[in-house]
Short mmCIF file of C-alpha atoms in Angstrom, two decimals:
data_model
loop_
_atom_site.label_atom_id
_atom_site.label_comp_id
_atom_site.label_asym_id
_atom_site.label_seq_id
_atom_site.Cartn_x
_atom_site.Cartn_y
_atom_site.Cartn_z
CA MET A 102 23.12 -14.26 15.57
CA ILE A 103 22.14 -14.95 11.68
CA ASP A 104 25.33 -15.19 9.60
CA GLY A 105 25.54 -11.93 7.63
CA LEU A 106 24.97 -11.43 3.70
CA LYS A 107 27.11 -9.65 1.84
CA SER A 108 25.88 -7.00 -0.87
CA VAL A 109 27.38 -5.30 -3.77
CA THR A 110 26.04 -2.20 -5.87
CA VAL A 111 27.26 -1.18 -8.80
CA LYS A 112 26.28 1.95 -11.08
CA LEU A 113 24.75 0.92 -14.26
CA ASP A 114 25.89 2.79 -17.40
CA ILE A 115 22.45 1.91 -19.23
CA HIS A 116 19.16 3.24 -17.60
CA PRO A 117 16.65 0.68 -18.31
CA ASP A 118 12.68 1.01 -17.58
CA PRO A 119 12.47 -0.76 -14.54
CA ALA A 120 8.72 -1.78 -15.12
CA GLY A 121 10.27 -3.88 -18.15
CA LEU A 122 12.18 -6.00 -15.94
CA ILE A 123 8.95 -7.33 -14.25
CA GLY A 124 7.84 -10.99 -15.50
CA ALA A 125 4.60 -12.61 -16.19
CA ASP A 126 5.01 -14.52 -12.66
CA PRO A 127 4.72 -13.13 -9.12
CA GLY A 128 7.65 -10.67 -8.43
CA LEU A 129 8.80 -7.75 -6.25
CA ALA A 130 8.43 -4.19 -7.70
CA TRP A 131 8.07 -0.51 -6.55
CA LEU A 132 7.64 2.15 -9.09
CA THR A 133 7.29 5.83 -8.57
CA ASP A 134 8.96 9.06 -10.31
CA ALA A 135 11.53 9.34 -7.57
CA VAL A 136 12.67 5.86 -6.66
CA SER A 137 11.97 2.59 -8.63
CA LEU A 138 13.04 -0.93 -7.20
CA VAL A 139 12.51 -4.06 -8.84
CA GLY A 140 13.76 -7.64 -7.01
CA THR A 141 14.45 -10.71 -8.99
CA GLY A 142 15.93 -14.18 -8.07
CA PRO A 143 15.53 -16.18 -4.80
CA VAL A 144 14.61 -14.34 -1.65
CA VAL A 145 15.18 -14.72 1.84
CA ARG A 146 11.70 -14.66 3.46
CA ILE A 147 10.60 -13.46 7.02
CA ASP A 148 7.39 -14.53 8.54
CA PRO A 149 6.55 -12.05 11.28
CA GLY A 150 3.39 -14.09 12.29
CA ALA A 151 0.17 -12.45 13.38
CA GLY A 152 -0.68 -10.25 16.09
CA PRO A 153 -0.33 -6.93 17.44
CA ARG A 154 3.44 -7.20 17.82
CA ARG A 155 4.29 -8.52 13.87
CA PHE A 156 5.62 -5.11 13.14
CA GLU A 157 7.93 -5.28 16.17
CA ARG A 158 9.00 -8.86 15.29
CA ALA A 159 9.31 -8.01 11.39
CA SER A 160 11.57 -4.62 12.36
CA ALA A 161 13.74 -6.81 14.74
CA ALA A 162 14.26 -9.66 12.18
CA ALA A 163 15.15 -7.15 9.16
CA ALA A 164 17.78 -5.18 11.34
CA GLU A 165 19.45 -8.43 12.35
CA LEU A 166 19.68 -9.21 8.70
CA LEU A 167 20.67 -5.71 7.43
CA ASP A 168 22.83 -4.44 10.34
CA ASN A 169 25.13 -7.51 10.07
CA ALA A 170 25.56 -7.29 6.15
CA GLN A 171 28.79 -6.60 4.72
CA VAL A 172 27.93 -3.72 2.49
CA HIS A 173 29.72 -2.40 -0.80
CA ASP A 174 27.76 0.38 -1.94
CA PRO A 175 29.58 3.28 -3.77
CA VAL A 176 26.35 4.65 -5.13
CA ASP A 177 25.02 5.21 -1.61
CA LEU A 178 21.49 6.72 -2.41
CA PRO A 179 18.25 5.52 -0.89
CA GLY A 180 17.37 1.90 -1.96
CA THR A 181 21.17 1.23 -2.55
CA GLY A 182 22.52 -1.92 -0.92
CA PRO A 183 20.34 -4.47 0.46
CA VAL A 184 16.80 -3.83 0.32
CA VAL A 185 13.86 -5.52 2.13
CA PHE A 186 10.32 -5.47 0.67
CA GLY A 187 7.24 -6.15 2.53
CA SER A 188 3.56 -6.52 2.78
CA PHE A 189 1.47 -6.65 5.92
CA THR A 190 -2.28 -7.63 6.48
CA PHE A 191 -4.75 -5.18 7.28
CA ASP A 192 -6.08 -7.24 10.34
CA PRO A 193 -3.46 -7.93 13.00
CA ASP A 194 -5.20 -11.17 13.38
CA SER A 195 -4.93 -12.54 9.78
CA PRO A 196 -1.86 -14.63 8.74
CA GLY A 197 -0.10 -13.56 5.54
CA SER A 198 2.45 -10.67 6.56
CA SER A 199 5.83 -10.78 5.38
CA LEU A 200 9.18 -9.37 4.41
CA VAL A 201 11.62 -10.65 1.81
CA ILE A 202 14.98 -9.71 0.79
CA PRO A 203 15.67 -10.47 -2.91
CA SER A 204 19.14 -11.80 -4.23
CA THR A 205 19.01 -9.06 -7.00
CA VAL A 206 17.75 -5.60 -6.95
CA PHE A 207 17.74 -3.16 -10.06
CA GLY A 208 16.89 0.39 -8.84
CA CYS A 209 16.69 3.85 -10.49
CA SER A 210 16.27 7.38 -9.13
CA GLU A 211 16.02 10.59 -11.11
CA ARG A 212 20.02 10.71 -11.56
CA VAL A 213 21.34 7.13 -11.61
CA CYS A 214 20.45 3.44 -12.19
CA TRP A 215 22.21 0.64 -10.02
CA LYS A 216 22.32 -2.88 -9.56
CA THR A 217 22.48 -4.70 -6.25
CA THR A 218 23.67 -8.63 -5.67
CA ILE A 219 23.42 -10.25 -2.50
CA ASP A 220 25.38 -13.24 -1.45
CA PHE A 221 23.36 -14.93 1.54
CA GLY A 222 25.25 -16.48 4.42
CA PRO A 223 24.98 -20.38 5.16
CA GLY A 224 21.86 -21.51 6.62
CA MET A 225 19.56 -18.74 5.00
CA ASN A 226 16.50 -20.59 3.48
CA LEU A 227 16.24 -19.20 -0.19
CA VAL A 228 12.82 -19.61 -1.74
CA PRO A 229 11.33 -18.33 -4.89
CA VAL A 230 9.54 -14.89 -4.87
CA GLY A 231 6.06 -16.13 -5.06
CA PRO A 232 4.02 -18.37 -2.96
CA PRO A 233 2.63 -21.43 -4.42
CA PRO A 234 -0.36 -21.60 -6.54
CA GLY A 235 -4.00 -22.07 -5.43
CA ARG A 236 -3.54 -19.25 -2.84
CA LEU A 237 -6.81 -17.71 -3.42
CA THR A 238 -9.65 -19.07 -1.47
CA GLU A 239 -13.08 -19.20 -3.01
CA ILE A 240 -15.45 -16.95 -1.15
CA ASP A 241 -19.18 -17.69 -1.32
CA ASP A 242 -20.57 -15.02 0.90
CA VAL A 243 -19.16 -11.95 -0.46
CA LEU A 244 -22.16 -9.45 -0.23
CA SER A 245 -24.20 -8.19 -3.07
CA GLU A 246 -24.54 -4.43 -3.83
CA THR A 247 -27.86 -4.42 -1.90
CA GLN A 248 -25.99 -6.03 0.84
CA TRP A 249 -23.29 -3.89 1.11
CA MET A 250 -25.35 -0.74 0.89
CA ALA A 251 -27.34 -2.23 4.08
CA ALA A 252 -24.13 -2.81 5.70
CA VAL A 253 -23.13 1.20 4.88
CA GLN A 254 -26.64 1.93 6.59
CA GLU A 255 -25.91 -0.33 9.48
CA ALA A 256 -22.67 1.46 9.96
CA VAL A 257 -24.25 4.89 9.49
CA ASP A 258 -26.61 3.96 12.20
CA SER A 259 -23.84 3.01 14.85
CA ILE A 260 -22.20 6.32 13.80
CA ASP A 261 -25.56 8.23 14.42
CA ALA A 262 -25.60 6.38 18.05
CA GLY A 263 -22.49 7.65 18.87
CA GLU A 264 -20.58 4.11 18.79
CA LEU A 265 -18.15 5.30 16.17
CA GLU A 266 -17.24 8.66 14.11
CA LYS A 267 -15.78 6.78 11.05
CA VAL A 268 -15.82 3.34 9.70
CA VAL A 269 -14.35 2.28 6.36
CA LEU A 270 -16.13 -0.72 4.46
CA ALA A 271 -14.81 -2.33 1.71
CA ARG A 272 -15.99 -4.50 -1.35
CA MET A 273 -14.24 -7.50 -3.01
CA LEU A 274 -15.09 -8.52 -6.46
CA SER A 275 -13.81 -11.86 -7.94
CA VAL A 276 -13.20 -12.15 -11.50
CA ARG A 277 -11.58 -14.67 -13.94
CA GLY A 278 -9.30 -14.18 -17.05
CA ARG A 279 -9.21 -16.43 -20.01
CA GLU A 280 -5.60 -17.36 -19.48
CA PRO A 281 -3.08 -16.80 -16.46
CA LEU A 282 -2.85 -13.21 -15.48
CA ASP A 283 0.41 -11.51 -16.55
CA HIS A 284 1.55 -9.75 -13.40
CA GLY A 285 4.25 -7.76 -15.26
CA GLN A 286 1.78 -6.40 -17.82
CA ILE A 287 -0.94 -5.40 -15.19
CA VAL A 288 1.81 -3.56 -13.41
CA ARG A 289 2.78 -1.81 -16.49
CA ASN A 290 -0.69 -0.82 -17.27
CA LEU A 291 -1.13 0.42 -13.67
CA ARG A 292 1.92 2.48 -14.16
CA ARG A 293 0.83 4.00 -17.41
CA SER A 294 -2.61 4.79 -16.26
CA TYR A 295 -1.69 6.14 -12.91
CA PRO A 296 1.95 7.55 -13.06
CA GLY A 297 1.59 9.53 -9.96
CA CYS A 298 0.68 6.54 -7.70
CA PHE A 299 2.78 3.89 -5.69
CA THR A 300 2.74 1.00 -8.23
CA PHE A 301 3.76 -2.15 -6.66
CA CYS A 302 4.22 -5.89 -7.05
CA TYR A 303 4.69 -8.27 -4.13
CA ASP A 304 4.29 -11.87 -5.36
CA SER A 305 0.75 -12.07 -5.97
CA LEU A 306 -0.58 -8.49 -4.68
CA VAL A 307 -0.48 -5.86 -7.46
CA GLY A 308 -1.58 -2.39 -7.30
CA ALA A 309 -1.32 1.24 -7.75
CA SER A 310 -2.05 3.07 -4.41
CA PRO A 311 -2.36 6.81 -4.45
CA GLU A 312 -1.78 7.14 -0.77
CA LEU A 313 1.58 7.45 1.15
CA LEU A 314 1.57 6.08 4.56
CA ILE A 315 4.99 6.86 5.60
CA ARG A 316 8.41 7.96 3.92
CA ARG A 317 11.44 8.21 5.74
CA LEU A 318 14.82 9.97 4.27
CA GLY A 319 17.35 10.44 6.91
CA ASP A 320 15.44 12.37 9.82
CA VAL A 321 12.92 13.63 7.41
CA VAL A 322 9.63 11.83 7.32
CA ASP A 323 6.50 12.53 5.15
CA SER A 324 2.86 11.02 5.28
CA ILE A 325 -0.09 11.91 2.75
CA PRO A 326 -3.35 10.65 4.18
CA LEU A 327 -6.29 10.71 1.61
CA ALA A 328 -9.90 10.61 2.64
CA GLY A 329 -13.00 12.31 0.66
CA SER A 330 -13.62 11.51 -2.80
CA CYS A 331 -15.20 12.37 -6.02
CA PRO A 332 -15.18 11.59 -9.75
CA ARG A 333 -13.13 13.47 -12.27
CA GLY A 334 -15.39 15.82 -14.50
CA THR A 335 -16.03 15.57 -18.30
CA SER A 336 -14.68 18.92 -19.13
CA PRO A 337 -12.10 21.34 -17.24
CA GLY A 338 -14.92 23.41 -16.11
CA HIS A 339 -17.07 20.42 -14.78
CA ASP A 340 -13.74 19.16 -13.23
CA ALA A 341 -13.22 22.22 -11.17
CA ARG A 342 -16.88 22.23 -10.01
CA LEU A 343 -16.60 18.84 -8.72
CA GLY A 344 -13.40 19.58 -7.07
CA ALA A 345 -14.72 22.70 -5.59
CA ALA A 346 -17.73 20.76 -4.17
CA LEU A 347 -15.57 18.18 -2.65
CA LYS A 348 -13.41 20.69 -0.87
CA ALA A 349 -16.43 22.33 0.48
CA SER A 350 -18.30 19.25 1.54
CA GLN A 351 -18.53 19.12 5.58
CA LYS A 352 -19.08 15.14 5.12
CA ASN A 353 -16.05 14.84 3.00
CA LEU A 354 -13.95 17.18 5.25
CA THR A 355 -15.00 15.73 8.46
CA GLU A 356 -14.01 12.26 7.05
CA HIS A 357 -10.53 13.64 5.77
CA SER A 358 -9.71 15.42 9.32
CA LEU A 359 -10.30 12.10 11.20
CA ALA A 360 -7.52 10.67 8.59
CA VAL A 361 -5.22 13.29 8.96
CA GLN A 362 -5.52 13.64 12.96
CA THR A 363 -4.75 9.75 13.47
CA VAL A 364 -1.44 10.25 11.53
CA VAL A 365 -0.45 13.42 13.32
CA ASP A 366 -1.47 12.04 16.62
CA ARG A 367 0.80 8.75 16.04
CA LEU A 368 3.70 10.57 14.12
CA ALA A 369 3.85 13.21 17.00
CA GLY A 370 5.47 11.05 19.57
CA TYR A 371 8.41 10.26 16.92
CA CYS A 372 9.08 13.54 15.90
CA GLU A 373 10.50 16.97 17.44
CA ARG A 374 8.75 18.97 14.62
CA LEU A 375 5.49 17.96 12.85
CA ILE A 376 3.77 20.33 10.30
CA ALA A 377 0.49 19.18 8.54
CA GLU A 378 -0.94 21.63 5.73
CA PRO A 379 -3.77 23.73 7.31
CA GLU A 380 -6.20 22.83 4.54
CA PRO A 381 -6.42 19.75 2.30
CA SER A 382 -5.63 19.89 -1.57
CA LEU A 383 -7.07 17.96 -4.36
CA LEU A 384 -5.11 14.93 -5.46
CA LEU A 385 -6.24 14.56 -9.32
CA LEU A 386 -6.11 10.62 -10.48
CA ALA A 387 -7.46 9.61 -13.88
CA ASN A 388 -10.95 8.66 -12.63
CA LEU A 389 -11.15 10.30 -8.97
CA GLN A 390 -9.87 13.20 -7.12
CA HIS A 391 -9.13 12.82 -3.68
CA LEU A 392 -8.72 15.43 -0.67
CA SER A 393 -4.81 15.20 0.42
CA THR A 394 -3.19 16.66 3.17
CA LYS A 395 0.86 16.72 3.18
CA ILE A 396 2.26 16.12 6.58
CA GLN A 397 6.12 16.46 7.49
CA GLY A 398 8.09 16.10 10.40
CA THR A 399 11.59 15.59 11.60
CA LEU A 400 12.44 12.53 13.56
CA ARG A 401 14.10 12.98 17.21
CA GLY A 402 15.33 9.29 17.04
CA SER A 403 16.10 6.44 14.99
CA ALA A 404 12.89 4.83 14.04
CA SER A 405 13.05 2.96 10.80
CA ALA A 406 10.39 3.46 8.21
CA LEU A 407 9.17 0.17 8.91
CA GLU A 408 8.91 0.87 12.41
CA LEU A 409 7.00 4.19 11.64
CA ALA A 410 4.62 2.39 9.37
CA GLY A 411 3.79 -0.23 11.95
CA ALA A 412 2.89 2.76 14.43
CA LEU A 413 0.93 4.15 12.07
CA HIS A 414 -1.27 1.30 10.79
CA PRO A 415 -4.19 1.33 10.72
CA THR A 416 -5.12 4.83 10.05
CA ALA A 417 -8.76 6.45 9.97
CA ALA A 418 -8.27 6.30 5.90
CA VAL A 419 -8.48 2.71 5.91
CA CYS A 420 -10.05 1.54 9.48
CA GLY A 421 -11.86 4.04 11.31
CA VAL A 422 -12.13 5.97 14.51
CA PRO A 423 -12.04 4.87 17.28
CA VAL A 424 -9.71 1.85 16.02
CA ALA A 425 -10.93 -0.82 18.03
CA GLY A 426 -14.64 -0.26 17.36
CA ALA A 427 -14.21 0.27 13.55
CA LEU A 428 -12.07 -2.93 13.33
CA GLN A 429 -14.72 -5.18 14.88
CA THR A 430 -17.32 -3.38 12.74
CA ILE A 431 -15.14 -4.40 9.60
CA ARG A 432 -15.10 -7.62 10.82
CA ARG A 433 -18.57 -8.00 11.48
CA LEU A 434 -20.12 -6.23 8.22
CA GLU A 435 -17.76 -6.56 5.24
CA GLY A 436 -18.23 -10.30 4.50
CA PHE A 437 -14.94 -11.41 3.84
CA GLU A 438 -11.30 -11.19 5.08
CA ARG A 439 -9.32 -8.37 3.51
CA GLY A 440 -5.68 -10.05 3.64
CA ARG A 441 -3.13 -7.88 2.42
CA TYR A 442 -5.56 -5.26 0.94
CA SER A 443 -5.33 -1.74 2.64
CA GLY A 444 -2.42 -3.14 4.88
CA PRO A 445 1.20 -1.21 4.75
CA VAL A 446 3.08 -2.22 1.47
CA GLY A 447 6.59 -0.94 0.46
CA TRP A 448 10.44 -1.22 1.18
CA MET A 449 13.30 -0.51 3.54
CA ASP A 450 16.84 -0.10 2.94
CA ARG A 451 19.89 -0.44 5.43
CA ARG A 452 19.89 2.84 6.66
CA GLY A 453 15.95 2.63 7.71
CA ASP A 454 14.89 4.67 4.83
CA GLY A 455 12.23 3.76 2.92
CA GLU A 456 8.58 4.31 1.43
CA TRP A 457 5.41 2.30 2.53
CA ALA A 458 1.96 3.05 0.80
CA LEU A 459 -1.23 1.73 1.76
CA ALA A 460 -2.31 -1.41 -0.54
CA LEU A 461 -5.08 0.30 -2.21
CA ARG A 462 -6.41 0.00 -5.78
CA CYS A 463 -4.87 -3.40 -5.78
CA ALA A 464 -5.81 -7.12 -6.75
CA GLU A 465 -4.53 -10.71 -5.40
CA LEU A 466 -3.71 -12.69 -8.54
CA ASP A 467 -3.73 -16.23 -8.79
CA GLY A 468 -3.51 -17.86 -12.18
CA PRO A 469 -6.32 -16.48 -14.27
CA ARG A 470 -8.19 -15.61 -11.15
CA ALA A 471 -8.13 -11.99 -9.32
CA GLN A 472 -9.80 -10.63 -6.59
CA VAL A 473 -10.14 -6.60 -6.73
CA PHE A 474 -10.60 -4.56 -3.73
CA ALA A 475 -12.10 -1.10 -3.00
CA GLY A 476 -13.30 0.79 0.17
CA ALA A 477 -15.17 3.98 0.99
CA GLY A 478 -14.89 5.88 4.43
CA ILE A 479 -18.47 5.86 6.19
CA VAL A 480 -19.23 8.94 8.49
CA ALA A 481 -22.47 10.76 9.66
CA GLY A 482 -24.52 11.65 6.28
CA SER A 483 -22.85 8.98 4.31
CA ASP A 484 -25.51 7.84 1.38
CA PRO A 485 -25.04 4.29 0.82
CA ALA A 486 -25.60 4.35 -2.79
CA ALA A 487 -23.26 7.24 -3.31
CA GLU A 488 -20.61 5.13 -1.58
CA LEU A 489 -21.40 2.35 -3.68
CA ASP A 490 -20.48 4.54 -6.64
CA GLU A 491 -17.49 5.47 -5.20
CA THR A 492 -16.41 1.96 -4.76
CA ALA A 493 -17.27 1.15 -8.26
CA LEU A 494 -15.00 3.79 -9.57
CA LYS A 495 -12.00 2.68 -7.39
CA LEU A 496 -12.76 -0.97 -8.45
CA GLN A 497 -12.57 -0.02 -12.17
CA ALA A 498 -8.83 1.50 -11.55
CA VAL A 499 -7.69 -2.01 -11.23
CA LEU A 500 -10.20 -3.78 -13.59
CA SER A 501 -9.29 -1.62 -16.48
CA ALA A 502 -5.73 -3.24 -15.90
CA LEU A 503 -6.63 -6.38 -16.46
CA PRO A 504 -6.81 -8.25 -19.73
CA ALA A 505 -10.49 -9.43 -20.81
CA ILE A 506 -12.18 -10.94 -17.81
CA ASN A 507 -15.47 -12.45 -16.73
CA GLY A 508 -16.98 -12.17 -13.45
CA SER A 509 -16.91 -15.21 -11.05
#
């Protein structure tokens, strides 16, 4: 058994802006309208390794630490007490998944702000928040736009041949700034531009995801899969026409229904009640609108938010249908390894409550360099040029939050 940690949470009389607590260097942050958390100081890092059981190992290690903790928490809200932050790679065979418990957490909800400090037991290995510099690998074979569109067409051909129903293909753009990139400023830029998203910082990974993979609060779970996108309009009327066309598009409705069905199928085994909205609604962001479906269930057991995230990943929103065939197609066609892009990122407290989003609209930072990611769902009838345009809009969401950059 690991020696227990000691956690003390106190209510704060002031209400600081959580985004203002994030420094220029790699850090830990989760910013939403409901609950915002910022981790600082040394951390205990949990490495669950790669492979299909990585979520199981991560959940067990987190439970051992949190269940044995001595906790003083008079605030007693989701996110108070000891909190574990985490980020997982998209591909189970890829290294790089981890959990961390920071020594200090500042939190804010709609009602109250708090500070949690943790005294780690003897023998726990405390390390800085971020990994060492030089973590990004130069990639020489990322596909050009023409090559990526050819990959999309190859995926469409596989779908037409009955080998797949859907596959998500991503692009990666490598860019370089004039000086080391300021993590905190980028996070604040993203939060300001996309206030309705899940803005996150997990060491070198920063982003503003629109997609909730899973939220658990007590016995209530929520998931909001997204699939199917179009640009925002240049006027209210144009915007409405684009949204109406998106909701009427059979191609986008098919793509969306596959994403919803994978979530419903996987959550069904954990819930005694599960309700999905009968029709998708529109999620409006600054530069895009998405088809969105809210799913809510009542847990029949005690599965934690992290366990549920592992059960859901990868959904059709980031991988495809069937999963095994889509994953093999992604590995064959994309031209780079995704790493933590499109994997679960989020947090969990000692109660098992928490929020996990898909790491979308994100970038990996290293000094002055950034690798920026975006993907598109490919189904029957997908047009390679239109899918390229969609990824360009999604890439711009992150590129616009970076300082002046030059492509590399």
